[in-house]
Each structure stands twice: as C-alpha cells, then as structure tokens.
C-alpha cells in the first residue's frame, strides 16, 4: 500500500448523483472523507459526504479550490469538460485516467478502441450528414440505430432506423451532432461485467449479471446471469483486457450481448455501474467500495459473491411502492431525491434469492 | 405503515458517535434524513448526516430548535439528562420510550425489572456506604463486583472485590456514587441477542452472537454462538419478553451469560449494540437499518442471516493494522476518528466464515 491514501485523507468526486452518494458512503466505511463537486445544489451525494462544492464545471476558482482540498479525484459522471479536468489534473491525480474517460465519452472512439483490441462489437460507421448516413445504411443495413457520438445515456440521443425511410427523421433527431450508426445485434440476452483494476495492476471482476431493460433504461439485473462456463470466462478475460489496455484504476462496467457467435461488447462505462448495484447485498466488498479502494491505492476485494441477487430499479413513481416493498424481505436503497419524475432513477431494491450457486 | 415516516422526513439522533454514524447511513438508504445532536463538534456521525447540531445537553434553545426540525427522536447514547428528554418529548416522540431508557440507565432498576419479569440475573444488592456493602458481601459473598448504578460503560465505574479485604478500596473507587454489588456468575461464555420491536408490536431477533471481552471491552463476536437449540429459543423468547414488557420500539441489546443452570441476563442496552455489528455483513437488513425501520414506523426485517461472521473490534492502535487487514477479504468499518487513544473504539472488521449454518 505504498502511495495509498490513509484514513483521514480525502477523495474528490466529480458529480453528486446517486453513484457519488454510494461512493461517499463506501469511502466513509474506510475512514476516507469525500468532497463532492456538482453544479446542482442538494444532490444525492452531498448529504452523506464530508464536504460539497456547488459550482459550474467551468468555474476555475471553484475547481482549483476543490482540487486543493483533496488527495485524489474520481468521477461518477463522464461528461466533465476536458478543460476542467486539465485544471484539476495540474493539481491532483485523476483516477480512472483521462484516456479511459476520453474513450468512453465518444461512441466512435470506444468502438475503434474495442475493435483494435480484437473484441467483437456491433457493426458501426460514422455519420455526419445524409450522405454518410446513406452510405452507412447501405453497408450495415436496417434495422440499425443512430446515436450521437457524445453525451448519450439511458437511451437518450438515440433514434431507431427500422427501414431506409426512417433515415431522415433519425438524422434530424441528432440535431446536427456528430453521430454513429450501429447495426442491430441479434442477441439472446444482455449481461454486464463489473471489473476493477487496482493501482498495482491487480484485476478483480464480479460475477456477470443479466440485465433487462425497458424503454432504454435498466429495469432489473439478475445474478448469476445465464452464461456457459466458457462464456463466463470470456466475459471476465475481456473485461481484464480492457482494464489493462487502458491502464485503468477503478471500477469499469462492460455491457455485453450474448449471441450465438459469442459475446459482443455493447458499451463500456468508466465508473461504477447501475448493473453492479446488486453487489451491495451480494458481496462482502461491493462495487462502490471496490472503486474507492482502487482510486485510494488500497488492495481490491476479490469480487466473491455470497448470495444470488435480483436488483430492481425504482424508476419514477415506482418509489410509491416503498411501503409494499418495505413489508417484504428486500434491501431498499433510495437516493434521497425529492421529486419522482418519469424515467428518473429514484432508488433500487436488492432481493436475495439464496446462497451463491 | 400508518404513522410511518415517509422518505424525505427526518430522524433526530441524540449522540454523534459511531453508532449514530452507522444509524445515519442506514437511514440514508431508506431516503430518510438525519439530524444529529451532540455536545462535541466533528464526531463520527456528523460527516454522513444531513445536518448536525453542536450544543450542550442543557442548551434549551438548541434542543428546542433541534426537536422542531425532526419527525421522531432516537438516541445512541443512554445518558442524556432527563430534563433534556422532557423538553424534546414535549415537541416530538422519542423512540425507544423513556421507560426503556430509565430502566437501563440504572443498574439497580434494571436488575429489579429483570427479576420482576422472572428472568435470572446475578445476585445483587444495593450499596450506599460501608455498612450496606458489608451486609451485601455477607449475603452475596466474594468474589463480587461493585458498580456505580449509573453512567458505567466498557468496564468503567466498576471495582472487583476478590475478598472482603478489598471492600474499602472498591467503595472508595465509587467516589460516593450510589452503587450495586453484583455476585460473580460462573458462566461458560457470554452471548448477546440483538432484538427489535416495531411500532406495530412485531418482534424480530437476530441470531445470538458469542462475545469475547478483553479488559472489559468487547473484542470479538462470533456468529453463530455456541448454544443448544433450546438455549437459542430461550434467548430469543427472553429478549421478546423484555421488548414487549417495555412497549419498546427500536433495537435492544441483551447480554447473556451461558451457565449450567441456563441463561442469566448480564445487562440490556436500549440501542444498537457493538455485539450486533456483525449484522452489517451477515444480514440483508442489519441492526442499524432495523432500528431506523422501527423508530420510523416501518416494517422490520426478519433478522435472517445469510452468512456466518466473525466481528473484530479495532481498539486504539489496532487501527494501524488497516493496511494488513485491507489485504485480506474483510469488510472494514472505520468510524472516522482522528486520534487513536488506548481503549478507544476506532472501527471494526467483519469476516465471513461461510454460508449460514
């Protein structure tokens, strides 16, 4: 544990949403303080963090003051402007590193990175205008999905193209943003691997979970996922390959399609991931603590799972069911958000389904 | 869940130590805010609570302001002055109730209460002066232990009497405080039951843990405890009897001696208890969430244990072993205390020893 943070030192977290909230709680268990930076006041993380700064992403004085109070910076939000990160990095290390962030911020760069690593992805092509979209559709075929290269999440910034006639409206939906056309992958189901790499290069993965989405938003993760033994090994090796290639420090989520031809990488997220929330109640050391351990230079947990779990997201007014859910044997994790808007992640629930199989 | 707090409402916690810290984290998971009241600034709980008041126990204005911001008050510290509680209770309910607190604040009242319930305790007698101590020793015999009736914890305010000749120095150690002489109980080992009772009167107990003390301070709790099936049942029934008789709402710790004549109650604590810290990693709903659920009027967890656990307290400079402990598969729970004084509880570690047997 050379270079490791000692209890009493401070981790800076960019972004003060529910992921930051759960990271801050995990850090507190290790005696580490957190300082959360977010442009919005009163977000989920501030309540459980030692300190919070409310300031814009381009507020240089605030960024500098924040960086000077912390011993390392991590993030729960990928879309922090590069100039802000440059300023922070001139003062204090950022983990995971900038390359991991850059790759995952841009769908085209991410696909190129994965392809160069020899990993399977959906067929894809860059789209800048009607002409390049036509060419892309001619090569990839329909159905396909047009996505902005940057700033998309939970199905936002996406348009389906079921037939060539949908191309114009899909392109209009991109609002002129640089985009990428992805072919549909005929998959049986989706799984994700939550992997972690320590400052010492050690890698540990949690068992893959099987994800069910609704309207582009994760609805449920079930662990263990339906995977053959060799698929399970492939999933872990693939995650380790990505982590090592990026010289990554922290937790990374890798979404995978399970197809008859093997595993196809859907996307990677350079942070703790919604599909890893089951680890809070299925593992001794969960993804949040794992991430904190990594960025603090501590040894990682081994990822061992003691129980099988089903994680259900509470979205929008799902949260009105809390009285009923509380009457069952379920671990409730609410994010402290006052207002339940449609599509807003309000919390999640973990249910144990037995000892780990 | 009539009368239940809704997410977004606030629980007041009297006392801002490590128990308050872990209660505040548990409350945050349920979307409940916490407001911590403690005379000392910067204690363990404030960091993870939505709000903290630093003021003396007799600061009426601060107590009133505190009570007016919360929807229910609970405590992690038994020795809050009665006048402070009177003031708070004139504004907002206190759970567990005042009687539970009064009984456990006074060792004589506690013993009388347990005896009246038909439960076995160590032989005891009240001691006010040399004469009553002589009479008590003549009846109970040596070895025995002289304890102040109030304000004792972790072996403080206690003096052993190995033979009649120790009586004078033991009495002097009480500094004139009203005291109680307790006979030694020939026990095989000590266990504790962490029980809970909800606002609706439902009772749920965690499996008993086996405790090992050193120098009067809990060192280790192992779950499951060595108990026969009938002892296990007795332990739970006895805890339920205490909870129901006190019309208790919240978590209560009951320390028991295991003897050849059956279970003997050592003491009760009207709060979450150090010997219940194993539940954080052995149960889906731990003692801290259980207490919050009870005082918030939510349904209780069933107390089910998924894993066997050994909990080790980190006392004083034990905390210097954190780098070594972090390299093993252990859940670390530090309390964020800056200074490691001898005898000070700095944190604890839970190790899983297998699926629940």
XYZ file of C-alpha atoms in Angstrom:
714
model
C 0.000 0.000 0.000
C 2.717 2.474 -0.973
C 1.030 5.600 -2.393
C -2.155 4.521 -0.675
C -4.404 7.086 0.933
C -4.532 6.772 4.713
C -7.757 7.011 6.729
C -8.447 10.700 7.254
C -7.410 11.673 3.702
C -9.936 12.931 1.163
C -11.288 11.745 -2.188
C -12.796 14.291 -4.550
C -15.819 13.105 -6.536
C -16.927 14.889 -9.713
C -20.696 14.576 -9.869
C -23.065 14.435 -6.920
C -25.749 11.989 -8.052
C -26.666 8.597 -6.650
C -23.406 6.987 -7.739
C -21.492 9.676 -5.862
C -23.759 9.109 -2.878
C -22.989 5.415 -2.722
C -19.270 6.047 -3.320
C -19.221 8.529 -0.431
C -20.846 6.028 1.946
C -18.341 3.351 0.905
C -15.445 5.748 1.449
C -16.719 6.631 4.921
C -16.522 2.958 5.901
C -12.817 3.059 5.073
C -12.321 6.222 7.142
C -11.815 8.296 3.978
C -13.560 11.645 3.604
C -15.270 12.765 0.397
C -15.606 16.174 -1.182
C -18.288 16.220 -3.872
C -18.305 18.728 -6.754
C -21.524 19.286 -8.689
C -23.131 22.240 -10.451
C -26.505 21.460 -8.847
C -27.181 22.083 -5.173
C -28.570 19.440 -2.808
C -27.986 16.389 -4.997
C -27.999 12.865 -3.553
C -24.290 12.715 -2.637
C -23.890 15.909 -0.617
C -25.981 14.614 2.307
C -23.550 11.792 3.110
C -20.270 13.464 2.109
C -17.987 15.356 4.457
C -17.987 18.332 2.104
C -19.740 19.545 -1.054
C -18.979 22.310 -3.532
C -21.766 23.649 -5.716
C -20.213 25.347 -8.749
C -20.278 25.222 -12.539
C -17.972 22.890 -14.487
C -16.165 25.947 -15.877
C -15.707 27.777 -12.566
C -11.913 27.754 -12.450
C -11.608 29.237 -8.983
C -14.006 26.655 -7.546
C -12.320 23.780 -9.393
C -8.936 24.890 -8.109
C -10.169 25.257 -4.518
C -11.803 21.811 -4.758
C -8.666 20.148 -6.139
C -6.541 21.667 -3.397
C -8.636 20.075 -0.632
C -8.444 16.508 -1.933
C -5.791 13.813 -2.335
C -7.175 12.148 -5.473
C -10.105 12.870 -7.780
C -12.536 10.396 -9.276
C -15.859 10.868 -11.085
C -19.322 9.422 -11.251
C -20.208 11.479 -14.316
C -18.388 11.020 -17.629
C -19.146 14.316 -19.301
C -16.994 16.694 -17.294
C -15.426 19.148 -19.787
C -11.820 18.410 -20.727
C -10.638 21.885 -19.679
C -11.964 21.311 -16.148
C -10.130 18.007 -15.972
C -6.923 19.647 -17.247
C -7.083 22.163 -14.434
C -7.781 19.522 -11.778
C -5.073 17.222 -13.092
C -2.496 20.007 -12.809
C -3.063 19.833 -9.038
C -4.047 16.264 -8.123
C -4.242 12.840 -9.844
C -7.471 11.779 -11.568
C -8.410 8.078 -11.422
C -9.504 6.402 -13.647
C -7.173 8.171 -16.062
C -8.084 10.628 -18.826
C -7.705 8.113 -21.641
C -10.372 5.849 -20.147
C -12.668 8.826 -19.924
C -11.922 10.061 -23.448
C -12.513 6.630 -24.985
C -15.843 6.139 -23.284
C -17.037 9.697 -23.888
C -17.120 9.123 -27.635
C -19.002 6.155 -29.090
C -16.831 6.127 -32.193
C -13.551 6.189 -30.261
C -14.928 3.496 -27.971
C -15.867 1.210 -30.869
C -12.484 1.784 -32.556
C -10.709 1.024 -29.265
C -12.652 -2.214 -28.793
C -12.112 -3.297 -32.398
C -8.381 -2.614 -32.123
C -8.330 -4.830 -29.001
C -9.824 -7.638 -31.110
C -13.181 -7.557 -29.343
C -16.475 -8.016 -31.173
C -18.820 -5.023 -31.412
C -21.948 -4.216 -33.406
C -21.117 -3.170 -36.972
C -20.747 0.610 -36.975
C -19.998 3.591 -39.180
C -19.509 7.282 -38.564
C -22.315 9.581 -39.699
C -22.022 13.320 -40.228
C -24.751 14.026 -42.765
C -27.408 12.472 -45.012
C -24.828 11.224 -47.474
C -22.685 9.388 -44.899
C -25.871 8.007 -43.297
C -26.985 6.584 -46.646
C -23.573 5.020 -47.154
C -23.586 3.603 -43.622
C -27.093 2.160 -44.069
C -26.072 0.614 -47.372
C -23.198 -1.181 -45.641
C -24.787 -2.070 -42.284
C -28.408 -2.428 -43.337
C -31.590 -1.837 -41.353
C -32.696 -2.194 -38.647
C -29.987 -0.030 -37.163
C -29.696 2.655 -34.554
C -28.328 6.155 -34.943
C -26.647 7.582 -31.844
C -24.863 10.822 -31.071
C -21.167 10.162 -30.541
C -21.199 12.028 -27.206
C -23.435 12.763 -24.211
C -25.911 9.911 -24.582
C -27.179 7.837 -21.670
C -30.265 5.799 -20.733
C -31.441 5.739 -24.344
C -31.160 9.499 -24.838
C -29.647 10.825 -28.092
C -30.702 7.701 -29.991
C -33.053 7.036 -32.917
C -34.010 3.692 -34.403
C -33.984 3.169 -38.141
C -36.264 0.244 -38.945
C -36.108 0.870 -42.714
C -34.322 3.277 -45.031
C -37.364 5.596 -44.947
C -36.658 6.409 -41.267
C -33.219 7.814 -42.082
C -34.165 11.470 -42.482
C -36.128 11.750 -39.237
C -33.424 9.856 -37.330
C -30.798 12.240 -38.635
C -32.960 15.226 -37.697
C -33.211 13.841 -34.134
C -29.425 14.098 -33.801
C -29.698 17.886 -34.071
C -26.565 18.078 -36.198
C -24.392 16.302 -33.632
C -21.634 14.011 -34.884
C -23.156 10.543 -34.842
C -22.546 6.868 -35.345
C -24.772 4.244 -36.965
C -24.779 0.915 -35.194
C -26.223 -2.242 -36.667
C -28.597 -4.293 -34.542
C -27.034 -7.323 -32.917
C -29.201 -10.431 -32.798
C -28.665 -11.295 -29.159
C -30.279 -13.646 -26.751
C -29.818 -11.515 -23.661
C -27.567 -8.819 -22.224
C -25.125 -9.285 -19.378
C -22.616 -6.993 -17.778
C -19.313 -7.486 -16.063
C -18.238 -5.079 -13.356
C -14.457 -5.220 -13.307
C -11.878 -3.364 -11.277
C -8.170 -2.741 -11.515
C -6.006 -1.540 -8.648
C -3.128 0.915 -8.644
C -0.839 -2.139 -8.505
C -2.362 -3.575 -11.709
C -4.333 -6.335 -9.984
C -7.687 -7.099 -11.618
C -10.835 -8.436 -9.930
C -14.243 -8.943 -11.528
C -17.658 -9.515 -10.018
C -19.748 -12.322 -11.443
C -21.662 -11.194 -14.543
C -25.250 -10.058 -14.045
C -28.050 -10.426 -16.560
C -29.789 -7.186 -17.458
C -33.332 -6.461 -18.550
C -34.041 -3.023 -19.980
C -37.322 -1.220 -20.570
C -37.522 1.902 -22.734
C -33.726 2.054 -22.856
C -33.414 2.126 -19.052
C -32.090 -0.743 -16.926
C -35.011 -2.354 -15.128
C -33.565 -5.444 -13.471
C -30.249 -7.258 -13.007
C -30.189 -10.945 -12.024
C -27.104 -12.689 -10.669
C -25.898 -15.169 -11.731
C -26.525 -14.464 -15.421
C -27.379 -17.235 -17.882
C -23.907 -17.986 -19.252
C -21.950 -21.131 -20.017
C -18.731 -21.666 -18.110
C -16.697 -20.650 -21.155
C -18.810 -17.538 -21.728
C -18.275 -16.608 -18.102
C -14.528 -16.944 -18.535
C -14.627 -14.991 -21.801
C -16.544 -12.166 -20.152
C -14.008 -11.812 -17.365
C -10.976 -12.070 -19.682
C -12.453 -9.471 -21.985
C -13.051 -7.046 -19.105
C -9.498 -7.632 -17.853
C -8.156 -6.934 -21.350
C -9.956 -3.584 -21.466
C -8.846 -2.626 -17.950
C -5.224 -3.465 -18.618
C -5.079 -1.829 -22.064
C -6.424 1.411 -20.556
C -4.015 1.193 -17.575
C -7.260 1.659 -15.706
C -7.563 2.312 -11.962
C -11.079 1.910 -10.567
C -14.306 0.118 -11.449
C -15.470 -0.252 -15.052
C -18.790 -1.570 -16.350
C -18.847 -3.617 -19.567
C -22.208 -4.373 -21.168
C -22.203 -7.491 -23.338
C -24.644 -9.050 -25.771
C -24.812 -12.822 -25.564
C -25.120 -14.129 -29.141
C -24.775 -17.462 -30.893
C -21.420 -16.223 -32.192
C -20.159 -15.336 -28.696
C -20.018 -12.178 -26.643
C -20.354 -8.792 -28.331
C -19.398 -5.645 -26.429
C -22.273 -3.158 -26.315
C -20.604 -0.400 -24.348
C -18.225 0.386 -21.534
C -18.734 2.844 -18.673
C -15.664 4.154 -16.839
C -17.294 4.144 -13.411
C -19.459 2.181 -11.040
C -22.472 0.986 -12.956
C -26.176 0.560 -12.283
C -25.949 -3.119 -13.237
C -23.450 -3.575 -10.366
C -25.770 -2.330 -7.611
C -26.557 -5.958 -6.703
C -23.030 -6.219 -5.232
C -24.131 -4.070 -2.265
C -26.067 -7.001 -0.872
C -24.452 -9.958 -2.633
C -20.772 -9.333 -1.881
C -18.704 -8.506 1.190
C -16.926 -5.743 -0.737
C -19.274 -4.069 -3.213
C -18.542 -2.140 -6.423
C -18.566 1.206 -4.612
C -16.013 0.164 -2.026
C -14.044 -1.593 -4.773
C -13.833 1.662 -6.722
C -12.818 3.634 -3.632
C -10.187 1.009 -2.775
C -8.774 1.224 -6.301
C -8.569 5.011 -6.543
C -7.210 5.193 -2.970
C -4.469 2.701 -3.842
C -5.805 0.040 -1.469
C -5.879 -3.694 -2.258
C -9.052 -4.780 -4.078
C -11.700 -7.142 -2.792
C -11.727 -10.443 -4.659
C -15.232 -9.956 -6.077
C -16.575 -13.035 -4.294
C -20.355 -13.295 -4.127
C -22.034 -14.852 -1.094
C -25.620 -14.690 -2.355
C -27.645 -14.724 -5.530
C -29.440 -11.424 -6.035
C -32.121 -9.784 -8.137
C -31.748 -5.994 -8.342
C -34.764 -3.951 -9.389
C -34.502 -0.263 -10.284
C -37.143 2.075 -8.876
C -37.913 4.494 -11.693
C -40.226 7.487 -11.417
C -43.301 6.659 -9.372
C -42.111 3.094 -8.706
C -40.970 4.733 -5.497
C -44.602 4.987 -4.392
C -44.424 1.219 -3.857
C -41.933 1.630 -0.982
C -44.495 0.793 1.745
C -45.278 -2.507 -0.003
C -41.625 -3.260 -0.710
C -40.648 -2.489 2.900
C -43.060 -5.209 4.023
C -41.064 -7.837 2.082
C -37.529 -9.025 2.821
C -35.735 -6.653 0.478
C -32.835 -4.246 0.836
C -34.016 -0.767 -0.096
C -31.593 1.808 -1.455
C -33.159 5.221 -2.027
C -31.225 8.166 -3.423
C -32.870 10.943 -1.415
C -34.363 12.650 -4.493
C -37.343 14.791 -3.589
C -39.214 14.643 -6.874
C -40.171 11.442 -8.748
C -40.170 12.445 -12.419
C -40.933 9.864 -15.138
C -37.760 7.994 -16.131
C -35.839 9.315 -13.111
C -33.894 6.716 -11.122
C -35.159 7.117 -7.548
C -33.582 4.066 -5.955
C -33.190 0.327 -6.261
C -34.084 -2.809 -4.361
C -31.961 -5.924 -3.874
C -33.584 -9.253 -3.098
C -31.527 -12.288 -2.116
C -32.595 -15.473 -3.868
C -30.339 -17.901 -1.995
C -26.715 -18.703 -1.261
C -24.411 -18.205 -4.264
C -24.750 -21.092 -6.703
C -47.401 1.759 7.673
C -49.857 4.225 9.213
C -47.866 6.744 11.269
C -44.786 5.731 9.296
C -42.248 8.333 8.272
C -42.090 8.892 4.528
C -38.850 9.198 2.566
C -37.759 12.822 2.884
C -38.714 13.069 6.567
C -36.100 13.438 9.299
C -34.928 11.395 12.282
C -33.184 13.163 15.144
C -30.344 11.248 16.781
C -29.091 12.141 20.250
C -25.382 11.386 20.296
C -22.987 11.676 17.368
C -20.599 8.753 17.876
C -20.051 5.668 15.737
C -23.480 4.223 16.482
C -25.065 7.466 15.285
C -22.833 7.344 12.208
C -23.997 3.880 11.232
C -27.631 4.743 12.013
C -27.372 7.807 9.752
C -26.004 5.748 6.865
C -28.792 3.192 7.307
C -31.409 5.956 7.349
C -30.000 7.455 4.145
C -30.583 4.137 2.368
C -34.272 4.448 3.234
C -34.392 8.032 1.939
C -34.713 9.396 5.489
C -32.622 12.356 6.593
C -30.831 12.532 9.932
C -30.156 15.437 12.245
C -27.514 14.591 14.844
C -27.267 16.366 18.218
C -24.043 16.131 20.193
C -22.140 18.423 22.554
C -18.851 17.657 20.769
C -18.062 19.008 17.318
C -16.933 16.851 14.412
C -17.872 13.459 15.855
C -18.224 10.365 13.658
C -21.916 10.830 12.777
C -21.941 14.410 11.530
C -19.963 13.587 8.373
C -22.680 11.301 6.992
C -25.760 13.056 8.380
C -27.797 15.666 6.535
C -27.499 18.023 9.500
C -25.676 18.296 12.836
C -26.170 20.492 15.886
C -23.272 21.004 18.276
C -24.682 22.131 21.630
C -24.682 21.140 25.296
C -27.258 18.709 26.697
C -28.737 21.535 28.768
C -28.949 24.108 25.950
C -32.726 24.530 25.883
C -32.817 26.760 22.816
C -30.690 24.333 20.820
C -32.705 21.321 21.997
C -35.940 23.058 21.028
C -34.607 24.078 17.600
C -33.369 20.518 17.045
C -36.688 18.937 18.047
C -38.601 21.256 15.747
C -36.652 20.100 12.660
C -37.241 16.376 13.124
C -40.179 13.962 12.954
C -39.028 11.498 15.616
C -36.064 11.362 18.004
C -33.927 8.364 18.882
C -30.616 8.058 20.714
C -27.308 6.245 20.500
C -26.266 7.455 23.962
C -28.176 6.456 27.114
C -27.074 9.197 29.466
C -28.936 12.175 28.064
C -30.266 14.161 31.059
C -33.947 13.628 31.867
C -34.730 17.360 31.624
C -33.417 17.451 28.032
C -35.600 14.488 27.155
C -38.630 16.150 28.792
C -38.151 19.185 26.599
C -37.704 17.145 23.426
C -40.667 14.924 24.221
C -42.923 17.973 24.594
C -42.320 18.588 20.877
C -41.725 15.227 19.165
C -41.929 11.497 20.080
C -38.849 9.739 21.480
C -38.308 6.090 20.488
C -37.438 3.842 22.280
C -39.594 5.274 25.057
C -38.466 6.927 28.282
C -39.164 3.910 30.471
C -36.726 1.746 28.473
C -34.116 4.427 28.908
C -34.777 4.925 32.628
C -34.606 1.186 33.341
C -31.316 0.715 31.549
C -29.758 3.900 32.928
C -29.787 2.495 36.446
C -28.264 -0.902 37.177
C -30.488 -1.394 40.227
C -33.706 -0.552 38.382
C -32.579 -2.807 35.530
C -31.940 -5.775 37.824
C -35.271 -5.217 39.623
C -37.044 -5.031 36.273
C -35.472 -8.261 35.046
C -36.174 -10.069 38.344
C -39.811 -8.930 38.267
C -40.053 -10.373 34.728
C -38.911 -13.716 36.109
C -35.525 -13.615 34.387
C -32.326 -14.833 36.019
C -29.677 -12.237 36.906
C -26.515 -12.256 39.004
C -27.294 -11.954 42.736
C -27.245 -8.261 43.613
C -27.735 -5.785 46.430
C -27.807 -2.031 46.682
C -24.788 -0.356 48.268
C -24.714 3.178 49.654
C -21.990 3.005 52.270
C -19.545 0.708 54.094
C -22.301 -0.795 56.224
C -24.563 -1.762 53.312
C -21.510 -3.057 51.410
C -20.619 -5.336 54.361
C -24.190 -6.604 54.512
C -24.247 -7.168 50.747
C -20.941 -9.052 50.822
C -22.168 -11.192 53.715
C -25.191 -12.208 51.632
C -23.639 -12.482 48.147
C -20.072 -13.448 49.082
C -16.823 -12.762 47.241
C -15.716 -12.622 44.518
C -18.169 -9.921 43.563
C -18.113 -6.671 41.627
C -19.121 -3.240 42.835
C -20.577 -0.969 40.133
C -21.990 2.536 40.107
C -25.726 2.410 39.465
C -25.427 4.956 36.656
C -23.075 6.130 33.868
C -20.935 2.993 33.570
C -19.837 1.510 30.247
C -16.972 -0.585 28.844
C -15.866 -1.586 32.359
C -15.754 1.978 33.688
C -17.188 2.687 37.186
C -16.501 -0.878 38.331
C -14.277 -2.421 41.015
C -13.714 -6.108 41.710
C -13.868 -7.446 45.250
C -11.928 -10.706 45.353
C -12.104 -10.942 49.157
C -13.669 -8.943 51.997
C -10.409 -7.013 52.410
C -10.934 -5.306 49.007
C -14.219 -3.758 50.140
C -12.888 -0.412 51.366
C -10.838 0.372 48.248
C -13.692 -0.716 45.963
C -16.088 1.554 47.794
C -13.605 4.429 47.539
C -13.415 3.877 43.749
C -17.162 4.596 43.520
C -16.477 8.181 44.661
C -19.620 8.230 46.779
C -21.917 7.309 43.851
C -24.931 5.105 44.599
C -23.783 1.585 43.754
C -24.782 -2.030 43.398
C -22.881 -5.152 44.394
C -23.183 -7.994 41.896
C -22.111 -11.550 42.619
C -19.934 -13.297 40.037
C -21.787 -15.690 37.776
C -19.987 -18.928 36.946
C -20.544 -18.871 33.200
C -19.164 -20.785 30.294
C -19.334 -17.978 27.777
C -21.249 -14.796 27.004
C -23.691 -14.338 24.155
C -25.916 -11.479 23.138
C -29.225 -11.213 21.387
C -29.995 -8.159 19.300
C -33.775 -7.861 19.262
C -36.095 -5.329 17.721
C -39.721 -4.380 18.151
C -41.705 -2.347 15.662
C -44.295 0.347 16.240
C -46.907 -2.321 15.444
C -45.592 -4.590 18.220
C -43.923 -7.111 15.900
C -40.694 -8.580 17.282
C -37.685 -9.841 15.296
C -34.359 -11.054 16.705
C -31.017 -11.637 15.057
C -29.253 -14.905 15.785
C -27.275 -14.712 19.045
C -23.578 -13.911 18.775
C -20.863 -15.122 21.104
C -18.792 -12.372 22.695
C -15.222 -12.313 23.879
C -14.142 -9.362 26.029
C -10.687 -8.126 26.971
C -10.177 -5.606 29.780
C -13.937 -5.060 29.980
C -14.207 -4.115 26.284
C -15.808 -6.262 23.581
C -13.064 -7.730 21.443
C -14.805 -10.211 19.144
C -18.296 -11.502 18.328
C -18.744 -14.836 16.544
C -21.978 -15.886 14.865
C -23.459 -18.397 15.364
C -22.808 -18.623 19.102
C -22.298 -21.935 20.852
C -25.846 -22.610 22.079
C -28.141 -25.612 22.140
C -31.377 -25.342 20.195
C -33.322 -24.839 23.424
C -30.894 -22.166 24.652
C -31.281 -20.400 21.335
C -35.047 -20.415 21.720
C -34.777 -19.268 25.339
C -32.538 -16.374 24.353
C -34.987 -15.130 21.749
C -38.070 -15.566 23.973
C -36.346 -13.719 26.784
C -35.445 -10.789 24.512
C -39.021 -10.700 23.213
C -40.349 -10.652 26.790
C -38.178 -7.631 27.646
C -39.128 -5.793 24.449
C -42.841 -6.367 24.944
C -42.855 -5.542 28.664
C -41.149 -2.214 27.922
C -43.517 -1.479 24.993
C -40.205 -0.966 23.238
C -39.783 0.484 19.732
C -36.310 0.020 18.252
C -33.312 -2.273 18.657
C -32.245 -3.561 22.078
C -29.113 -5.489 23.009
C -29.329 -8.195 25.672
C -26.084 -9.661 27.048
C -26.463 -13.158 28.451
C -24.228 -15.481 30.441
C -24.479 -19.113 29.374
C -24.360 -21.218 32.572
C -25.092 -24.816 33.521
C -28.298 -23.536 35.104
C -29.423 -21.770 31.932
C -29.185 -18.211 30.628
C -28.507 -15.343 33.032
C -29.090 -11.772 31.904
C -25.962 -9.653 32.317
C -27.301 -6.356 31.044
C -29.535 -4.702 28.500
C -28.725 -1.740 26.270
C -31.619 0.281 24.808
C -29.939 0.864 21.451
C -27.969 -0.739 18.664
C -25.128 -2.655 20.232
C -21.479 -3.320 19.426
C -22.126 -7.068 19.532
C -24.614 -6.585 16.662
C -22.149 -5.018 14.225
C -21.752 -8.419 12.511
C -25.256 -7.951 11.066
C -23.881 -5.329 8.645
C -22.268 -8.069 6.605
C -24.217 -11.152 7.686
C -27.791 -9.969 7.133
C -29.722 -8.244 4.355
C -31.209 -5.811 6.883
C -28.726 -5.005 9.656
C -29.293 -3.788 13.213
C -28.869 -0.134 12.204
C -31.498 -0.292 9.469
C -33.682 -2.392 11.773
C -33.558 0.345 14.416
C -34.316 3.045 11.856
C -37.198 0.985 10.458
C -38.632 0.563 13.965
C -38.411 4.192 15.047
C -39.698 5.317 11.625
C -42.711 3.018 11.947
C -41.650 0.822 9.014
C -41.995 -2.986 8.941
C -38.985 -4.781 10.429
C -36.580 -7.065 8.618
C -36.945 -10.682 9.689
C -33.419 -10.907 11.148
C -32.401 -13.647 8.712
C -28.669 -14.271 8.440
C -27.133 -15.289 5.105
C -23.576 -15.804 6.330
C -21.598 -16.773 9.398
C -19.457 -13.874 10.597
C -16.638 -13.051 12.989
C -16.608 -9.398 14.046
C -13.395 -7.973 15.484
C -13.267 -4.580 17.187
C -10.371 -2.269 16.306
C -9.377 -0.636 19.579
C -6.736 2.062 19.949
C -3.745 1.380 17.735
C -5.307 -1.788 16.290
C -6.227 0.630 13.541
C -2.572 0.736 12.488
C -3.157 -2.780 11.105
C -5.557 -1.465 8.438
C -3.083 -1.947 5.553
C -2.667 -5.627 6.512
C -6.405 -6.103 7.091
C -7.236 -4.451 3.759
C -5.125 -7.085 2.019
C -7.424 -9.845 3.350
C -11.056 -10.441 2.414
C -12.603 -8.473 5.246
C -15.215 -5.748 5.471
C -13.673 -2.714 7.150
C -15.828 -0.260 9.084
C -13.904 2.740 10.387
C -15.515 5.499 12.432
C -13.544 8.457 11.087
C -11.934 9.260 14.440
C -8.717 11.214 14.004
C -6.899 10.128 17.147
C -6.336 6.503 18.238
C -6.266 6.648 22.028
C -5.833 3.441 24.083
C -9.188 1.763 24.682
C -10.916 3.908 22.054
C -13.126 2.066 19.569
C -11.781 3.112 16.157
C -13.649 0.685 13.943
C -14.456 -2.961 13.418
C -13.885 -5.657 10.850
C -16.330 -8.347 9.698
C -15.062 -11.562 8.173
C -17.431 -14.058 6.551
C -16.739 -17.650 7.540
C -19.213 -19.329 5.208
C -22.905 -19.570 4.351
C -25.170 -19.511 7.414
C -25.163 -22.896 9.133
